[in-house]
Structure formats: structure tokens, C-alpha cells
Tab-separated table of C-alpha atoms and ligand atoms in Angstrom:
chain	number	residue	atom	x	y	z
A	1	UNK	CA	192.816	32.164	83.837
A	2	UNK	CA	196.585	31.477	83.493
A	3	UNK	CA	196.095	29.560	80.214
A	4	UNK	CA	194.543	32.627	78.569
A	5	UNK	CA	197.104	34.986	80.071
A	6	UNK	CA	200.026	32.845	78.788
A	7	UNK	CA	198.515	32.578	75.310
A	8	UNK	CA	198.018	36.361	75.208
A	9	UNK	CA	201.483	37.219	76.464
A	10	UNK	CA	203.098	34.935	73.872
A	11	UNK	CA	201.205	36.615	71.054
A	12	UNK	CA	201.924	40.139	72.199
A	13	UNK	CA	205.662	39.629	71.834
A	14	UNK	CA	205.105	39.705	68.062
A	15	UNK	CA	203.942	43.336	67.774
A	16	UNK	CA	206.310	46.293	68.370
A	17	UNK	CA	205.297	47.854	71.729
A	18	UNK	CA	205.130	51.385	70.243
A	19	UNK	CA	202.479	50.323	67.700
A	20	UNK	CA	200.478	48.547	70.400
A	21	UNK	CA	200.607	51.602	72.674
A	22	UNK	CA	199.433	53.917	69.890
A	23	UNK	CA	196.554	51.602	69.044
A	24	UNK	CA	195.578	51.169	72.717
A	25	UNK	CA	195.423	54.980	73.109
A	26	UNK	CA	193.077	55.360	70.148
A	27	UNK	CA	190.843	52.477	71.249
A	28	UNK	CA	190.602	53.850	74.801
A	29	UNK	CA	189.485	57.217	73.378
A	30	UNK	CA	186.961	55.630	71.012
A	31	UNK	CA	185.448	53.414	73.725
A	32	UNK	CA	185.351	56.268	76.268
A	33	UNK	CA	183.428	58.475	73.812
A	34	UNK	CA	180.428	56.161	74.335
A	35	UNK	CA	179.159	56.986	70.823
A	36	UNK	CA	177.628	54.168	68.782
A	37	UNK	CA	180.273	53.255	66.183
A	38	UNK	CA	179.513	54.023	62.499
A	39	UNK	CA	182.358	51.752	61.455
A	40	UNK	CA	184.273	49.004	63.278
A	41	UNK	CA	186.530	50.459	65.987
A	42	UNK	CA	188.993	47.608	65.502
A	43	UNK	CA	190.418	48.252	62.029
A	44	UNK	CA	193.385	45.957	61.571
A	45	UNK	CA	195.522	43.238	63.168
A	46	UNK	CA	197.460	45.690	65.372
A	47	UNK	CA	194.143	47.061	66.735
A	48	UNK	CA	192.904	43.526	67.353
A	49	UNK	CA	196.134	42.703	69.193
A	50	UNK	CA	195.924	45.931	71.187
A	51	UNK	CA	192.319	45.113	72.116
A	52	UNK	CA	193.304	41.621	73.216
A	53	UNK	CA	196.201	43.016	75.248
A	54	UNK	CA	194.462	45.776	77.143
A	55	UNK	CA	190.754	44.783	77.200
A	56	UNK	CA	190.395	41.022	76.843
A	57	UNK	CA	191.632	40.167	80.376
A	58	UNK	CA	189.059	42.604	81.792
A	59	UNK	CA	186.100	41.565	79.619
A	60	UNK	CA	186.978	37.937	80.336
A	61	UNK	CA	186.992	38.663	84.087
A	62	UNK	CA	183.633	40.484	83.870
A	63	UNK	CA	181.928	37.682	81.930
A	64	UNK	CA	183.367	35.072	84.327
A	65	UNK	CA	182.110	37.027	87.341
A	66	UNK	CA	178.642	37.471	85.780
A	67	UNK	CA	178.384	33.731	85.026
A	68	UNK	CA	179.281	32.985	88.647
A	69	UNK	CA	176.027	34.720	89.703
A	70	UNK	CA	173.808	32.421	87.605
A	71	UNK	CA	171.889	29.481	89.059
A	72	UNK	CA	173.454	26.170	87.918
A	73	UNK	CA	173.143	25.484	84.190
A	74	UNK	CA	174.969	22.962	82.011
A	75	UNK	CA	175.149	24.365	78.477
A	76	UNK	CA	176.352	22.011	75.761
A	77	UNK	CA	176.789	24.726	73.147
A	78	UNK	CA	177.610	28.424	73.220
A	79	UNK	CA	177.325	31.239	70.701
A	80	UNK	CA	178.924	34.608	71.389
A	81	UNK	CA	177.636	37.606	69.410
A	82	UNK	CA	180.221	40.312	68.677
A	83	UNK	CA	182.667	37.978	70.358
A	84	UNK	CA	185.822	39.758	69.158
A	85	UNK	CA	188.898	37.856	70.289
A	86	UNK	CA	186.847	35.320	72.280
A	87	UNK	CA	186.809	36.586	75.885
A	88	UNK	CA	183.333	35.183	76.592
A	89	UNK	CA	184.123	31.805	75.003
A	90	UNK	CA	187.074	31.495	77.404
A	91	UNK	CA	184.880	32.568	80.333
A	92	UNK	CA	182.159	30.035	79.474
A	93	UNK	CA	184.811	27.339	79.208
A	94	UNK	CA	186.138	28.360	82.613
A	95	UNK	CA	182.650	28.197	84.139
A	96	UNK	CA	181.174	25.129	82.438
A	97	UNK	CA	184.072	23.114	80.987
A	98	UNK	CA	184.881	22.463	77.333
A	99	UNK	CA	181.622	23.698	75.782
A	100	UNK	CA	181.914	24.006	71.982
A	101	UNK	CA	181.717	27.727	71.236
A	102	UNK	CA	180.995	29.688	68.077
A	103	UNK	CA	182.361	33.223	68.126
A	104	UNK	CA	180.650	35.604	65.688
A	105	UNK	CA	182.038	39.026	64.784
A	106	UNK	CA	182.111	41.523	61.934
A	107	UNK	CA	185.890	42.083	62.090
A	108	UNK	CA	187.855	39.198	60.545
A	109	UNK	CA	191.110	40.291	62.241
A	110	UNK	CA	189.638	39.826	65.735
A	111	UNK	CA	188.467	36.340	64.767
A	112	UNK	CA	191.858	35.434	63.298
A	113	UNK	CA	193.613	36.656	66.403
A	114	UNK	CA	191.116	34.934	68.700
A	115	UNK	CA	191.680	31.670	66.846
A	116	UNK	CA	195.439	31.999	67.361
A	117	UNK	CA	195.022	32.745	71.075
A	118	UNK	CA	192.705	29.739	71.493
A	119	UNK	CA	194.611	27.519	69.108
A	120	UNK	CA	194.109	24.269	71.031
A	121	UNK	CA	190.465	24.842	71.945
A	122	UNK	CA	187.221	23.710	70.372
A	123	UNK	CA	186.048	27.171	69.248
A	124	UNK	CA	184.608	28.047	65.828
A	125	UNK	CA	185.230	31.538	64.424
A	126	UNK	CA	182.728	32.969	61.967
A	127	UNK	CA	182.433	36.316	60.248
A	128	UNK	CA	179.006	37.742	61.061
A	129	UNK	CA	177.202	41.064	60.971
A	130	UNK	CA	174.224	41.888	63.137
A	131	UNK	CA	171.135	40.667	61.244
A	132	UNK	CA	172.912	37.670	59.684
A	133	UNK	CA	171.486	34.308	60.855
A	134	UNK	CA	172.674	33.147	64.281
A	135	UNK	CA	173.181	29.421	64.880
A	136	UNK	CA	171.117	27.985	67.743
A	137	UNK	CA	172.866	27.219	71.044
A	138	UNK	CA	172.034	26.437	74.665
A	139	UNK	CA	173.776	29.609	75.815
A	140	UNK	CA	174.026	32.872	73.862
A	141	UNK	CA	176.180	35.722	75.169
A	142	UNK	CA	177.076	39.232	74.053
A	143	UNK	CA	179.661	41.118	76.061
A	144	UNK	CA	180.493	44.788	75.599
A	145	UNK	CA	178.693	44.877	72.231
A	146	UNK	CA	175.447	46.797	72.833
A	147	UNK	CA	177.608	49.782	73.774
A	148	UNK	CA	178.707	50.019	70.113
A	149	UNK	CA	175.155	49.944	68.730
A	150	UNK	CA	172.325	52.470	68.439
A	151	UNK	CA	169.043	51.670	70.210
A	152	UNK	CA	167.384	49.996	67.255
A	153	UNK	CA	170.414	47.761	66.672
A	154	UNK	CA	170.580	46.955	70.405
A	155	UNK	CA	167.000	45.699	70.271
A	156	UNK	CA	167.790	43.694	67.146
A	157	UNK	CA	170.775	42.034	68.829
A	158	UNK	CA	168.801	41.141	71.962
A	159	UNK	CA	166.013	39.705	69.771
A	160	UNK	CA	168.518	37.598	67.835
A	161	UNK	CA	170.125	36.354	71.065
A	162	UNK	CA	166.728	35.416	72.527
A	163	UNK	CA	165.641	33.645	69.337
A	164	UNK	CA	168.867	31.629	69.062
A	165	UNK	CA	169.193	30.521	72.701
A	166	UNK	CA	167.473	27.459	74.119
A	167	UNK	CA	168.547	27.751	77.780
A	168	UNK	CA	170.202	31.050	78.699
A	169	UNK	CA	170.980	34.542	77.408
A	170	UNK	CA	173.697	36.516	79.174
A	171	UNK	CA	174.420	40.137	78.241
A	172	UNK	CA	177.264	42.106	79.791
A	173	UNK	CA	178.031	45.829	79.484
A	174	UNK	CA	180.353	48.348	81.141
A	175	UNK	CA	179.255	49.075	84.724
A	176	UNK	CA	178.364	52.693	84.004
A	177	UNK	CA	174.940	54.396	84.204
A	178	UNK	CA	174.497	54.104	80.385
A	179	UNK	CA	175.593	50.436	80.509
A	180	UNK	CA	173.056	49.813	83.287
A	181	UNK	CA	170.304	51.547	81.291
A	182	UNK	CA	171.068	49.342	78.287
A	183	UNK	CA	170.787	46.306	80.593
A	184	UNK	CA	167.409	47.530	81.893
A	185	UNK	CA	166.087	47.858	78.334
A	186	UNK	CA	167.433	44.407	77.401
A	187	UNK	CA	165.941	42.959	80.587
A	188	UNK	CA	162.492	44.359	79.699
A	189	UNK	CA	162.815	42.992	76.197
A	190	UNK	CA	163.798	39.502	77.412
A	191	UNK	CA	160.954	39.398	79.949
A	192	UNK	CA	158.573	40.545	77.188
A	193	UNK	CA	159.801	37.639	75.047
A	194	UNK	CA	158.911	35.147	77.807
A	195	UNK	CA	162.357	34.784	79.446
A	196	UNK	CA	162.946	34.730	83.219
A	197	UNK	CA	165.596	36.989	84.733
A	198	UNK	CA	167.908	34.786	86.804
A	199	UNK	CA	170.638	37.255	87.771
A	200	UNK	CA	171.505	39.674	89.124
A	201	UNK	CA	167.886	40.551	89.974
A	202	UNK	CA	165.914	38.482	92.523
A	203	UNK	CA	162.615	39.402	90.810
A	204	UNK	CA	160.993	40.115	87.445
A	205	UNK	CA	159.581	43.507	88.397
A	206	UNK	CA	160.921	47.020	87.816
A	207	UNK	CA	164.414	47.660	89.184
A	208	UNK	CA	164.307	49.078	92.711
A	209	UNK	CA	167.564	51.101	92.527
A	210	UNK	CA	166.824	54.705	93.461
A	211	UNK	CA	168.505	58.079	93.789
A	212	UNK	CA	170.709	57.941	90.726
A	213	UNK	CA	172.209	54.618	91.813
A	214	UNK	CA	172.844	51.959	89.179
A	215	UNK	CA	173.233	48.202	89.416
A	216	UNK	CA	176.791	47.135	88.690
A	217	UNK	CA	179.511	44.865	90.015
A	218	UNK	CA	183.306	44.666	89.960
A	219	UNK	CA	185.695	41.949	88.829
A	220	UNK	CA	189.336	41.987	89.947
A	221	UNK	CA	191.813	41.689	87.056
A	222	UNK	CA	195.491	41.058	87.705
A	223	UNK	CA	197.658	43.057	85.324
A	224	UNK	CA	200.700	41.533	83.651
A	225	UNK	CA	203.825	43.700	83.236
A	226	UNK	CA	202.882	44.369	79.603
A	227	UNK	CA	199.310	45.203	80.520
A	228	UNK	CA	200.592	47.769	83.053
A	229	UNK	CA	202.950	49.279	80.501
A	230	UNK	CA	200.277	49.559	77.816
A	231	UNK	CA	197.896	51.343	80.171
A	232	UNK	CA	200.590	53.451	81.812
A	233	UNK	CA	199.414	52.002	85.111
A	234	UNK	CA	201.320	51.349	88.291
A	235	UNK	CA	198.921	49.094	90.250
A	236	UNK	CA	199.248	45.339	89.755
A	237	UNK	CA	195.485	44.967	89.353
A	238	UNK	CA	192.366	46.800	88.206
A	239	UNK	CA	188.701	46.426	89.063
A	240	UNK	CA	186.551	46.037	85.977
A	241	UNK	CA	183.060	47.412	86.602
A	242	UNK	CA	180.281	45.685	84.711
A	243	UNK	CA	176.481	45.572	84.522
A	244	UNK	CA	174.712	42.503	83.228
A	245	UNK	CA	171.504	40.579	82.821
A	246	UNK	CA	171.143	36.807	82.651
A	247	UNK	CA	167.848	35.255	81.614
A	248	UNK	CA	166.786	31.615	81.566
A	249	UNK	CA	164.044	29.890	79.576
A	250	UNK	CA	162.881	28.057	82.710
A	251	UNK	CA	162.190	30.016	85.897
A	252	UNK	CA	164.762	29.439	88.650
A	253	UNK	CA	164.715	30.716	92.230
A	254	UNK	CA	166.849	33.854	92.406
A	255	UNK	CA	168.095	34.993	95.808
A	256	UNK	CA	168.667	38.486	97.126
A	257	UNK	CA	171.864	40.039	95.795
A	258	UNK	CA	174.584	42.087	97.498
A	259	UNK	CA	174.903	45.172	95.305
A	260	UNK	CA	177.835	47.033	96.931
A	261	UNK	CA	181.070	46.230	98.729
A	262	UNK	CA	180.080	45.134	102.267
A	263	UNK	CA	181.040	47.638	104.959
A	264	UNK	CA	182.759	46.176	108.020
A	265	UNK	CA	182.764	47.871	111.423
A	266	UNK	CA	183.697	46.354	114.740
A	267	UNK	CA	181.200	43.540	115.324
A	268	UNK	CA	178.863	44.723	112.552
A	269	UNK	CA	178.627	44.084	108.805
A	270	UNK	CA	176.378	46.230	106.608
A	271	UNK	CA	175.276	44.678	103.339
A	272	UNK	CA	173.420	46.612	100.650
A	273	UNK	CA	170.931	44.026	99.375
A	274	UNK	CA	168.516	43.925	96.428
A	275	UNK	CA	165.601	41.825	97.665
A	276	UNK	CA	162.874	39.716	96.013
A	277	UNK	CA	160.272	42.355	97.035
A	278	UNK	CA	162.234	44.829	94.776
A	279	UNK	CA	163.504	46.942	97.688
A	280	UNK	CA	167.193	47.784	97.782
A	281	UNK	CA	168.598	48.675	101.174
A	282	UNK	CA	170.964	47.928	104.028
A	283	UNK	CA	170.959	44.686	105.990
A	284	UNK	CA	172.832	44.921	109.312
A	285	UNK	CA	174.348	41.740	110.683
A	286	UNK	CA	175.880	41.843	114.155
A	287	UNK	CA	178.389	39.579	115.813
A	288	UNK	CA	175.661	38.284	118.117
A	289	UNK	CA	174.093	36.503	115.114
A	290	UNK	CA	176.856	33.841	115.063
A	291	UNK	CA	176.864	31.856	111.779
A	292	UNK	CA	174.935	34.613	109.950
A	293	UNK	CA	177.620	37.102	110.993
A	294	UNK	CA	180.351	34.767	109.782
A	295	UNK	CA	178.536	34.438	106.422
A	296	UNK	CA	178.198	38.241	106.191
A	297	UNK	CA	181.885	38.707	107.012
A	298	UNK	CA	182.824	36.357	104.150
A	299	UNK	CA	180.285	37.847	101.717
A	300	UNK	CA	181.329	39.890	98.715
A	301	UNK	CA	179.746	42.347	96.320
A	302	UNK	CA	177.724	40.251	93.826
A	303	UNK	CA	177.124	37.317	96.175
A	304	UNK	CA	173.657	35.984	96.908
A	305	UNK	CA	172.097	36.921	100.258
A	306	UNK	CA	168.964	35.234	101.526
B	22	SAM	C1	184.109	46.094	72.617
B	22	SAM	S1	184.237	44.749	71.532
B	22	SAM	C2	183.803	43.371	72.606
B	22	SAM	C3	184.438	42.104	72.167
B	22	SAM	C4	184.174	40.915	73.075
B	22	SAM	N1	182.773	40.590	73.095
B	22	SAM	C5	184.700	41.140	74.468
B	22	SAM	O1	183.891	41.148	75.417
B	22	SAM	O2	185.906	41.302	74.637
B	22	SAM	C6	182.759	44.860	70.555
B	22	SAM	C7	182.729	43.840	69.432
B	22	SAM	O3	181.445	43.883	68.826
B	22	SAM	C8	181.606	43.746	67.435
B	22	SAM	N2	180.473	44.378	66.754
B	22	SAM	C9	180.030	45.655	66.909
B	22	SAM	N3	178.990	45.892	66.087
B	22	SAM	C10	178.774	44.743	65.400
B	22	SAM	C11	177.844	44.372	64.379
B	22	SAM	N4	176.941	45.244	63.892
B	22	SAM	N5	177.895	43.114	63.885
B	22	SAM	C12	178.827	42.232	64.347
B	22	SAM	N6	179.745	42.521	65.299
B	22	SAM	C13	179.712	43.766	65.829
B	22	SAM	C14	182.913	44.483	67.152
B	22	SAM	O4	183.476	44.116	65.925
B	22	SAM	C15	183.768	44.118	68.368
B	22	SAM	O5	184.558	42.979	68.130
């Protein structure tokens, strides 16, 4: 979203690059460790700025891509738990228009920074710790938060999200095997609380991924010059891998889902599809199938496939 990118780039000019780089290095190490955090990983304004610079474009892209897999909804309010600098609020706005959003987080610096990035938008920023009351909203999200919590706290957050939402709960995590396992546990919990899984799964039964495979997707993120410098990266883009679960109060038809990059060979497309009968396997579409072949050729990882 160019608006977000411009707002971020303007803000980043204010912090000396050396301090940002140092903070980015520490945050990358802390997040890679995968340990639940005993204390907030973002400790001050420089950390918050570093987070916004190197992670927010990617978490924003992941949330946007996850929302694109949902059946149509029209939320009129949004609450984001552990919302940090507001990536999910921006993504929800991109998907559904100017939905009033409340971003809740334990670190005041991330909220202050988020408010500056989104200065012209209708977002509310509120200090909040897991367990504090959550205002009700049509849509409740939590992106890249469960990863910082132990199992008991993860369950508590999912329960709070489910209790506060009236229409949809969307949870997003890194697209790693542990991130996927956290999504499976959250999915079970949401189904147990009477919610209906709307994406990515085309069914409410146990996940059919086998053989050490895990359900995840990828969102393309274009890197700005500063972003590249901070991450010591040469490519002009990165692919952010994410796992997610979206649940709706009302059941909605959910189609089969393409769960890998399609493979193209001369006159043949192979799609790896998760199907409503819970099986996950290849679907071969040949050139002889005309419009179906054209649809398969245009299909992407994460798209629906009937
Ligand atoms: C990795 S950041 C993700 C931020 C944002 N959701 C995003 O996708 O960019 C995790 C956020 O969760 C917040 N968080 C972690 N544990 C929390 C808790 N117990 N209560 C409130 N916020 C928490 C952190 O302060 C941090 O801002």
C-alpha cells in the first residue's frame, strides 16, 4: 500500500540509520529464537521504529493476503490484539475500506509510533495487556502475537478474540511449522467455541496435511531502499511466509484451496489442493480442458480451487 510505505519512509528519516540497524539486528535475533517473551521485545521508540521499518511491511502484506482468502464480509468495526504499530488495521482498511479500528498493545511506544504513521486515519490506540477487557467489534484480529506467548496465554488470547468478535476472528502467524501448529490449536479452540472455519480450510475436520508438511502461504513484499539496507538484502522484494486461520460466526461455503505454488509444464498445470473431503493432493489440469486450463494457468498459491 503506497500510502503506508510513504508514511513509514517519512518517519524513518528521523532516526539515525546506525541505531535502527542495531535495533533491527537484536529484534531479528529475538524473533528467530522462537521463545515466548518474558518481557516486551520492543523496549523503546527506536525499537518500535526498527520494527515498523523492517517488519511492518511484511506483516501488513501477510494480513492483507490472508484477508483476501476470506468469503465476503463487511465489518463495521475492527479490534486488533497486540496490534503493535498497526499493520493489521492498515490491512483491514485496504480490504474493507475505512473501518474504524482499535489497536491494542502492551507497549506504549508502538502505539505512539503507529498513531504517527496513521496520523490521518480513524484508528484508536489503546494500551492493553492480555487479560484486560477487549472492546467488542465485528472483526477481531491478532497477527504475529501468539508466537510471543506461552500455550496458556495463547489460549487466553484466542478466547478473548472469540468473545469480543461478532462476525469474524482472523489470526495470523509466521508460516513455519510452529506457527502452523499454533494455528491448528487456535482453529480447534474456535471450532469448540462454535465458530466456523472459513479460510484457509475448506472443512471443519482435522487438517489433512501429511508427511511433515504444514499449511502456509506467501505474500510478496516490495522492499524500499531503506528496507534493503536495514536487512542487508540485495533483492528488491521478499516473500513473507504466513499461516493463518479465519473463522466466521455464520457458516459460509469454503472452496478447495491451492496450498503450494502451481507447477507449470508444457500443456499441464499441477495444483496441490486441499479439498472439502480433507484430502490434500495434486490436481492435474491439461491444455485439452480449455477454460479450466486457463483458470489453472492463472491460479496462484492461496487461491480457491473448486
Ligand atoms: C511481533 S509483534 C506484532 C505486531 C503487529 N500485530 C504486527 O503484525 O505487525 C507482537 C506484538 O504483540 C504484543 N504483545 C505481546 N504479548 C502481549 C501481551 N501479553 N499483551 C499485549 N500485547 C502483547 C507486543 O507488544 C508486540 O507489539
